[in-house]
Structure formats: C-alpha cells, structure tokens
Coordinates of C-alpha atoms and ligand atoms in Angstrom, one line a residue:
X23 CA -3.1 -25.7 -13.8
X24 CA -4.6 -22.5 -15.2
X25 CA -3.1 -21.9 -18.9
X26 CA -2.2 -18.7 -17.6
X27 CA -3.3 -16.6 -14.8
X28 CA -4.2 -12.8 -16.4
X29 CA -7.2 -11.9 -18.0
X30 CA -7.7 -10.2 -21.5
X31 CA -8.6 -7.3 -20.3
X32 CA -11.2 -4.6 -21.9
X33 CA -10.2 -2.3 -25.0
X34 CA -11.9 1.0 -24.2
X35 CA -12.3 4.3 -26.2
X36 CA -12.6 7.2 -23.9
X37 CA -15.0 9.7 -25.0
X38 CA -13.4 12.2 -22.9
X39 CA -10.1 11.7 -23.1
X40 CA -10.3 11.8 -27.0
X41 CA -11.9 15.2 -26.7
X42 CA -8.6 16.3 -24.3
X43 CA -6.7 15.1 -26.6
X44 CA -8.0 16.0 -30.1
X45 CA -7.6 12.4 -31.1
X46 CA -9.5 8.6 -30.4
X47 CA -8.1 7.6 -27.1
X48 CA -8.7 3.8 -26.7
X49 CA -7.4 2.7 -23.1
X50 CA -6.2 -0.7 -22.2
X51 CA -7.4 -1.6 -18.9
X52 CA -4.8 -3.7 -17.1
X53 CA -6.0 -2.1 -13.6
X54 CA -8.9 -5.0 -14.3
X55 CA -6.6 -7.4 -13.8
X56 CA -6.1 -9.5 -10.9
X57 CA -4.6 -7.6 -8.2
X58 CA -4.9 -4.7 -10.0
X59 CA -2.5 -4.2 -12.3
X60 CA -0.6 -5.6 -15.9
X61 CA 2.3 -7.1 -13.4
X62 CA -0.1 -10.7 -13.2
X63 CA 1.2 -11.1 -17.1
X64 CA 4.7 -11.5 -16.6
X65 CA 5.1 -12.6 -13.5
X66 CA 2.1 -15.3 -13.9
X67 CA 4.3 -16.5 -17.3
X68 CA 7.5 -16.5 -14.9
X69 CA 6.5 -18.0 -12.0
X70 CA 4.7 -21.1 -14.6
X71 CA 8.5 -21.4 -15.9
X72 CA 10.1 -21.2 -13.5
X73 CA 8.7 -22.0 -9.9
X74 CA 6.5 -25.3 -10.2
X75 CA 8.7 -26.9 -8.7
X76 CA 9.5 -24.3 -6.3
X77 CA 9.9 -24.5 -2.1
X78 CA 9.0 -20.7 -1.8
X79 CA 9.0 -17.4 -4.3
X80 CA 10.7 -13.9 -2.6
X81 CA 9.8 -11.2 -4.9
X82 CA 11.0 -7.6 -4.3
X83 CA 8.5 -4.9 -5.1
X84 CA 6.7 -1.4 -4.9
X85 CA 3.4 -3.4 -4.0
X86 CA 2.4 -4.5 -7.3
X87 CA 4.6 -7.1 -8.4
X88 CA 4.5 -8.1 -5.3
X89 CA 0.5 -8.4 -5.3
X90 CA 0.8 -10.1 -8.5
X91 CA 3.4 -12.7 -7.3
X92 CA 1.3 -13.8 -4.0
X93 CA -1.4 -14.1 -6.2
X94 CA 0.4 -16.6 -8.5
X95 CA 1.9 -18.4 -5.8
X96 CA -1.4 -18.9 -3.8
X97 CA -2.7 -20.3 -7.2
X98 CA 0.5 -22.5 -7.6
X99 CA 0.1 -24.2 -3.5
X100 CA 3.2 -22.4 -2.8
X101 CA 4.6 -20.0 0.2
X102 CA 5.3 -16.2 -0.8
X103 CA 7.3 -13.9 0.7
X104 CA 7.3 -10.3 -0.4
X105 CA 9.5 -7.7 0.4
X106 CA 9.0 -4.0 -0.1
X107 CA 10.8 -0.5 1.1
X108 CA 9.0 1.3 3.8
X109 CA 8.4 4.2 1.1
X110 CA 5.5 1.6 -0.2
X111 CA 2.1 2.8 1.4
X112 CA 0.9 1.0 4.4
X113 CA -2.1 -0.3 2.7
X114 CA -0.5 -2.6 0.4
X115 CA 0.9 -4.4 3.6
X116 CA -2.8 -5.9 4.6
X117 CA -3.3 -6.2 0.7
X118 CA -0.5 -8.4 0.2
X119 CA -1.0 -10.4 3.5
X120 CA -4.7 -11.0 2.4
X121 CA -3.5 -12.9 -0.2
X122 CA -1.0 -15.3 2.1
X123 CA 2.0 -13.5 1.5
X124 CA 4.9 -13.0 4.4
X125 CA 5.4 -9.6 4.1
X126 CA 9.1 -7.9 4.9
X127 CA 9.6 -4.1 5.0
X128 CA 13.1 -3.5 4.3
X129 CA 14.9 0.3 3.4
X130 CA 13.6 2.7 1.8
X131 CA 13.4 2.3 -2.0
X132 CA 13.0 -0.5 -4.0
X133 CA 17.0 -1.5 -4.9
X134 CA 17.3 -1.9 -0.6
X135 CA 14.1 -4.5 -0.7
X136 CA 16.1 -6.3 -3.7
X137 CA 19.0 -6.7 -2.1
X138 CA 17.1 -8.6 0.7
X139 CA 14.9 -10.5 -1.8
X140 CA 18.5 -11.5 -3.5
X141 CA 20.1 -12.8 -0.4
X142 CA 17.0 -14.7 0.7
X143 CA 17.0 -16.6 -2.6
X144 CA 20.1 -17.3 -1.7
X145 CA 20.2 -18.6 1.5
X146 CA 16.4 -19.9 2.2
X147 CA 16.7 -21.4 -1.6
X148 CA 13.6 -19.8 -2.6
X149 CA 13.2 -18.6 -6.5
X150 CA 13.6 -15.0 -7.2
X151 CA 10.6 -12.9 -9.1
X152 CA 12.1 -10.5 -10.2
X153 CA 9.6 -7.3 -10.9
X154 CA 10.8 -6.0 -13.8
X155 CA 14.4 -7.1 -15.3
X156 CA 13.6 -10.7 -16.8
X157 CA 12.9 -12.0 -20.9
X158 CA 10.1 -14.0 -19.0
X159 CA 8.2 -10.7 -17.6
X160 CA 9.2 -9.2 -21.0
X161 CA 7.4 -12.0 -23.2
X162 CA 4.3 -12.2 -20.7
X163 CA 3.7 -8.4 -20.5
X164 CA 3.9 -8.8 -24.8
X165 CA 0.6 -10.5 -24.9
X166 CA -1.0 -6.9 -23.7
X167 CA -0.2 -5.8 -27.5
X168 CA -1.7 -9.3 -29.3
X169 CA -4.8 -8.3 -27.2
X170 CA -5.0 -4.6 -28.5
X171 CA -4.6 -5.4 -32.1
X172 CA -7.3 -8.2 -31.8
X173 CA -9.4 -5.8 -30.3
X174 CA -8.8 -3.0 -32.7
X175 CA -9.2 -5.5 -35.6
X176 CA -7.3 -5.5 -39.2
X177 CA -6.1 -2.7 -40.8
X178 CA -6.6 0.0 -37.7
X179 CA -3.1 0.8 -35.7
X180 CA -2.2 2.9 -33.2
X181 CA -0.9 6.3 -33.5
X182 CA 1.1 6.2 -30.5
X183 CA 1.4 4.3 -27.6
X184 CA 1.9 5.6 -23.9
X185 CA 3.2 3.5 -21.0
X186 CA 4.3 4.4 -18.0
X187 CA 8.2 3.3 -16.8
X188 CA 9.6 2.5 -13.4
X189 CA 12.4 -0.2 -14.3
X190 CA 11.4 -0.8 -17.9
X191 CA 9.9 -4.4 -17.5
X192 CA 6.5 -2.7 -18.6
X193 CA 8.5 -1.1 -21.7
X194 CA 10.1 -3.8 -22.7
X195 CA 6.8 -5.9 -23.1
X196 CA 5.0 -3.7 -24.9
X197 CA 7.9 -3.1 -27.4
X198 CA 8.0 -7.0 -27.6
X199 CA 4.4 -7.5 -28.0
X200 CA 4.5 -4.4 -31.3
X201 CA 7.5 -6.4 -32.7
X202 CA 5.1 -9.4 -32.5
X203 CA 2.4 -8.1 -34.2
X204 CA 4.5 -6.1 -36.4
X205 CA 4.0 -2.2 -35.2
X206 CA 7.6 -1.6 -35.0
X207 CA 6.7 1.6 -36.9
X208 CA 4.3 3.0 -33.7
X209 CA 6.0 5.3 -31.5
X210 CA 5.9 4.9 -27.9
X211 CA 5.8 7.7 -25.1
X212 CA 7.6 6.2 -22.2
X213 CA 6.6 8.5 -19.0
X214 CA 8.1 8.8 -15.8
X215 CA 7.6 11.1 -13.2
X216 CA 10.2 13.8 -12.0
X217 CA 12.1 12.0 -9.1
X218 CA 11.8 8.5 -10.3
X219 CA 13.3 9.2 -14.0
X220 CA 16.0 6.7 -14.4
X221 CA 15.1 5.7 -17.7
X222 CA 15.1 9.5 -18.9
X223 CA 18.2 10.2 -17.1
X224 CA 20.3 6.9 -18.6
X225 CA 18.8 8.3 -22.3
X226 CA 20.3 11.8 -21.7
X227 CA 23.2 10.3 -20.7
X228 CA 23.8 7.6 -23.1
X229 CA 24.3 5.4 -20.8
X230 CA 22.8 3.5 -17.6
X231 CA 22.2 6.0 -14.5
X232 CA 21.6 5.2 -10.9
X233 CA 19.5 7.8 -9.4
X234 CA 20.8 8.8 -6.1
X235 CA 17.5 8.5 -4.4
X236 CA 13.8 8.5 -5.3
X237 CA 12.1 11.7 -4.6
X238 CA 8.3 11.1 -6.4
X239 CA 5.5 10.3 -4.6
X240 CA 4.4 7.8 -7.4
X241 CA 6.3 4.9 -5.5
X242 CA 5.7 2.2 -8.3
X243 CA 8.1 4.0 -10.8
X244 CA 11.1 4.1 -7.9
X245 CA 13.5 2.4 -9.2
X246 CA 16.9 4.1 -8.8
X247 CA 18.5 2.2 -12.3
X248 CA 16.1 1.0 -15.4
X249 CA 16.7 -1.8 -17.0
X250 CA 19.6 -2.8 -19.4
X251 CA 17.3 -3.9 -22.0
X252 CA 15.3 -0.4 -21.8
X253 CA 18.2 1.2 -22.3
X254 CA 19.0 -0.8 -25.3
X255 CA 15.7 -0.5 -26.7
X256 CA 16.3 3.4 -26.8
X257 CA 19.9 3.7 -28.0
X258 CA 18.3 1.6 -31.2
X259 CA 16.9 3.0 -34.4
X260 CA 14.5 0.7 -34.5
X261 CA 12.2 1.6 -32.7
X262 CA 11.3 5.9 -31.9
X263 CA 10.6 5.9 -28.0
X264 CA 9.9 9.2 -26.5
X265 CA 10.7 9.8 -23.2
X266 CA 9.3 12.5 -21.5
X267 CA 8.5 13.5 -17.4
X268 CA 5.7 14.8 -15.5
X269 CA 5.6 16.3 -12.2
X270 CA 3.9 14.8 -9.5
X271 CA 1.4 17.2 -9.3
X272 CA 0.5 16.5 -12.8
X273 CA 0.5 13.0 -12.5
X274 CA -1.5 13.4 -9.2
X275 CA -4.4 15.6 -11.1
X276 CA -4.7 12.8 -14.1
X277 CA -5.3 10.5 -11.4
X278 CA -8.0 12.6 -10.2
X279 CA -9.4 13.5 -13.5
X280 CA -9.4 10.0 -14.8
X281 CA -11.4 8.9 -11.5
X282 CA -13.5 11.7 -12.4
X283 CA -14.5 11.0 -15.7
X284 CA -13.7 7.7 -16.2
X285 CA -14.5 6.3 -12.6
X286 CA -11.9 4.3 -12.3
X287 CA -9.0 4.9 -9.5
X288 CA -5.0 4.1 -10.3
X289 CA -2.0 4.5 -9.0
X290 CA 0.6 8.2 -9.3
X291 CA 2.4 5.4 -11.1
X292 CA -0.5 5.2 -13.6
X293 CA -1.3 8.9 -13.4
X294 CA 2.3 9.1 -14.9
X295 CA 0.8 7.7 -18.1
X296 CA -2.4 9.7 -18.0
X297 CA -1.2 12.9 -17.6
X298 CA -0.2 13.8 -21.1
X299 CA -3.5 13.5 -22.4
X300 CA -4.8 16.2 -19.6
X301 CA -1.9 18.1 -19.4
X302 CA -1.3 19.1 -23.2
X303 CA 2.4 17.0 -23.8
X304 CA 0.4 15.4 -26.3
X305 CA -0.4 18.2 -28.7
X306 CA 3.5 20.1 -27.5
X307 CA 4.9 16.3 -28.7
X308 CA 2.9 17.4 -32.4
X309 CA 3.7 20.8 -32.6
X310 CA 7.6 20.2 -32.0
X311 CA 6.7 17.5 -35.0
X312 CA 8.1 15.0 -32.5
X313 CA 4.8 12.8 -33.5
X314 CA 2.6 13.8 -36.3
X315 CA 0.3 16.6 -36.6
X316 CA -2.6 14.0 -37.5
X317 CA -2.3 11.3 -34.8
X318 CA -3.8 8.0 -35.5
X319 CA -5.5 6.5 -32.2
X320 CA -3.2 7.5 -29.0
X321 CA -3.2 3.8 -27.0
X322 CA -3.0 4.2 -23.6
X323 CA -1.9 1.3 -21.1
X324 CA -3.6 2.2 -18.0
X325 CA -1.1 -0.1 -16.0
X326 CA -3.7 0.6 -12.7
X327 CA -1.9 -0.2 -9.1
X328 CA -3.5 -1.8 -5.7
X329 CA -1.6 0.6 -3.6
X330 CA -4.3 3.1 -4.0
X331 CA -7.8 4.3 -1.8
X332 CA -9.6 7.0 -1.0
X333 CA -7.6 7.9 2.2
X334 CA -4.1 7.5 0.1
X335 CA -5.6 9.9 -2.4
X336 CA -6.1 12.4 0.1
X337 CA -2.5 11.9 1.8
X338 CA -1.1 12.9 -1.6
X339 CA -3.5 15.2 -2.1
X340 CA -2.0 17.1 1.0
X341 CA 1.3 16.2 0.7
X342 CA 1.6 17.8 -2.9
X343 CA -1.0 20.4 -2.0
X344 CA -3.2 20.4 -5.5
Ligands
PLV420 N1 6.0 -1.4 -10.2 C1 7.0 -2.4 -9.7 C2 8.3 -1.7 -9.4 O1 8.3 -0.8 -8.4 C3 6.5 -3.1 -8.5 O2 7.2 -3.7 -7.8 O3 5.2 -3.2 -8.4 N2 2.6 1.0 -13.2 C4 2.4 0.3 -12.0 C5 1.1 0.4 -11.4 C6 3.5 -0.4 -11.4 O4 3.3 -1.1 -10.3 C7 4.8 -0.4 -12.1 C8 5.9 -1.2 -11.5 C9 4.9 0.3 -13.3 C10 3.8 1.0 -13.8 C11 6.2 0.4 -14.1 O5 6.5 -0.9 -14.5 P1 8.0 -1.3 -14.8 O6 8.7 -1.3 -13.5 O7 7.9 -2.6 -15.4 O8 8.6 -0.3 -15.7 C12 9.5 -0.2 -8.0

C-alpha cells in the first residue's frame, strides 16, 4: 500500500496578495491535493490505522471529507458510504459517486448527517471517519506544517498563520504540526464565517457552544459545535489564536479575487481564509497591535474544496447579490 495517500503540495508566494497585504504572502496549496482539498491528510492517516481491515467506511461530511474518504477507500479495495445534509451543493453528489462512494442525503446540516453516519457504524458494523474530531486527523493534517518549514528552509518563520475553521480538525493540525516543528510562538488567525462561527462563539463564551442552526453559505464550515480539543487549544496560553469572522459576502469576493489573480477556484469555506488579506483584517489585526506592526511572512492554508464550479459560483453570486 501507498505510504500515505496526500501529496506535498506546492509552497507559493503570491505576488499579489503580498501587495494587499503589505507583507510576503506564501500560500500552501492543499486545493492540489487529491479531491481537492487538505482533508486527504488526515483521513488518508486514519483510514491506514484504522480501516485495513475494515468491511465498509461511513463518513459524515460537507462534501470534502467525504471526497477524501471515498478516495482512500477506493485506494484501500473497500466499500464507501458517505453521508451529507441536503444543504451540501448538488454537485458534490456526482463528485463523490465518481469516485464509488454510496451516497446518503440526510438533514440539513452536518450534526443530522452524523447522527446517521453514527448509527450506521453501528448497526452495518462499518468504521466511522470522522471529519474533523479525531488525534488521527489531527496528527495527519500536522504534516501540512513539516511541509511549510521545509519549504521555507532554516531560519525563515512565519509571521502569522491563517486557517480556516468549521469543526476545528483543520486547527488542531496545524497547531500540532507548529508544535512539531517548534513555532509554538506563531500566531494563528482562525476564521470562520458569520453563520457557521462555533469556534468564535464557544471562545466568547468560555465554553463549548452549539449553534442553533447554520445560516452561511460556506457549507464546509457548518458545523453547529467545534471541537473539544479547539476549544482547549484556545482557553491555553500557549499558544495566541485569533479568532475572527467574515461575512459571506466577503468570503464570497476573496473567492472571486483569488480566482482572479491567482487562477485558482476554492470553496466559501476557503474564501473564509482569504478574505482577510483582501478585506483589510490583516492590517485592523496590526493597528489594534493584536499582531505586530512589522509582520513576518502571513502563511496562508488555502484548504481549497471540490464543492465548487462555475455554475455554483454564480448561484452564490445571486444568492448573496455581490
Ligand atoms: N469540511 C468538513 C466539515 O464540514 C467536511 O466534511 O468536508 N475548508 C474546507 C474546504 C473544508 O471542507 C473544511 C471542512 C474546512 C475548511 C474546515 O475544516 P475543519 O472542519 O477541520 O475545521 C462540515
């Protein structure tokens, strides 16, 4: 079997974005990952642990872990069976079944396709893949950061990082992977979009939040509670995590500006990450001295997303009229 199943994927610096941003922007470029997005790390390192010897995987998803976990399984000679809310874009559905995967359309947000996922584990005896709350995801999505500094070489750092955040697995890795290579001292702006903020709503509480629905286009970050371990991560000292929100028309317009001048099309949930480059958080985060006036390089994760095309850019488009 493959050693692992995701690529190392390019290091890029964005002339562009750097001039946006007054600072080198160097972009990670998990949307050139198999099926599109960084989700192939952790759930390829999961799935090798833990479902080799496995009848059938169920995973519950947005689209993407989903896409990742059909991937693995097809690679692995074993069945797949995905199940997503009906908020997920139509497209993904032919995505996912092009890669094998039985495809189930249950609720409307992500926590109703997990409950089904959960009881069909259960009763088929299938193994759960879980999409974002697992140490397996966790430690695969880590090897994103190894990558980076590789790339960037000794003795060059990032200033900041920015990641996008839907239940926190992506977070979690990326804090893992700075651990590993020692950049506990980097701060990280965790993004979400208004309407699928439970991370940002569980830090201004101080504790764990379920949402009470999911009212953001960018589907991908729609989950209604965030991960324990997120939540830990930002009740801790050690680490300074920054978590801020975009709308989704702000979100939306990264995702056009970034296809634009990068050529490259992502996900709203992606976009989320984007946008404070475009939209000036970046330079509001200095001047409120929140991160420093003279920024080393900002690292973006551009997390990327399948359930994306031309035609879904223009249903958004119209839907949040920009
Ligand atoms: N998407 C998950 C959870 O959805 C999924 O099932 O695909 N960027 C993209 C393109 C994503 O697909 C996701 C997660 C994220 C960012 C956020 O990652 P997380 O969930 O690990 O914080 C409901």
């Amino acid at each position: 079997m493959a050693k692992h199943f995701h690529l190392n994927t390019p290091l890029l610096e964005s002339v562009s974005m750097s001039k946006h941003v007054g600072t080198t922007v160097y972009l990670k470029m998990e949307n050139s990952q198999p099926t599109g997005s960084f989700k192939i790390r952790g759930i390829g390192h999961l799935c090798q642990q833990l479902a080799t010897q496995s009848k059938g995987v169920v995973c519950s998803s947005g689209g993407n872990a989903g896409m990742a976990a059909a991937y693995v399984a097809r690679k692995m000679g074993v069945p797949a069976t995905i199940v997503i809310p009906s908020s997920s874009p139509q497209l993904i559905v032919q995505r996912l079944q092009d890669l094998g995967a039985s495809v189930k359309i249950i609720g409307k947000v992500w926590d109703d396709a997990n409950a089904e996922a959960l009881r069909l584990a259960e009763t088929e005896g299938l193994t759960y893949v879980p999409p974002f709350d697992h140490p397996l995801l966790w430690q695969g999505h880590a090897s994103l950061m190894s990558e980076v500094a590789a790339s960037l070489g000794p003795g060059v750092k990032p200033g900041a990082v920015l990641v996008a955040v839907g239940g926190g697995g992506l977070l979690c890795g990326v804090i893992q992977g700075l651990k590993d290579v020692s950049w506990t001292d980097v701060p990280i702006i965790a993004m979400e979009t208004v309407g699928a903020d439970c991370f940002n709503a569980a830090v201004k509480a101080g504790r764990l939040v379920t949402l009470d629905d999911i009212t953001s286009e960018a589907k991908c970050l729609g989950a209604k509670t965030v991960c324990k371990k997120a939540f830990e991560y930002s009740q801790c000292r050690e680490l300074t995590i920054i978590s801020e929100l975009v709308t989704d028309q702000q979100a939306l317009h990264a995702v056009q500006t970034f296809l634009d001048e990068e050529r490259v099309l992502v996900e709203m949930a992606c976009g989320a990450a984007l946008a404070p480059v475009y939209s000036g958080l970046i330079r509001r985060l200095q001047e409120e001295g929140r991160l420093p006036g003279v920024l080393g390089p900002l690292l973006v994760i551009v997390c990327g997303g399948s359930s994306i095309d031309t035609q879904q850019l223009t249903n958004l488009k119209n839907k949040l009229q920009t």
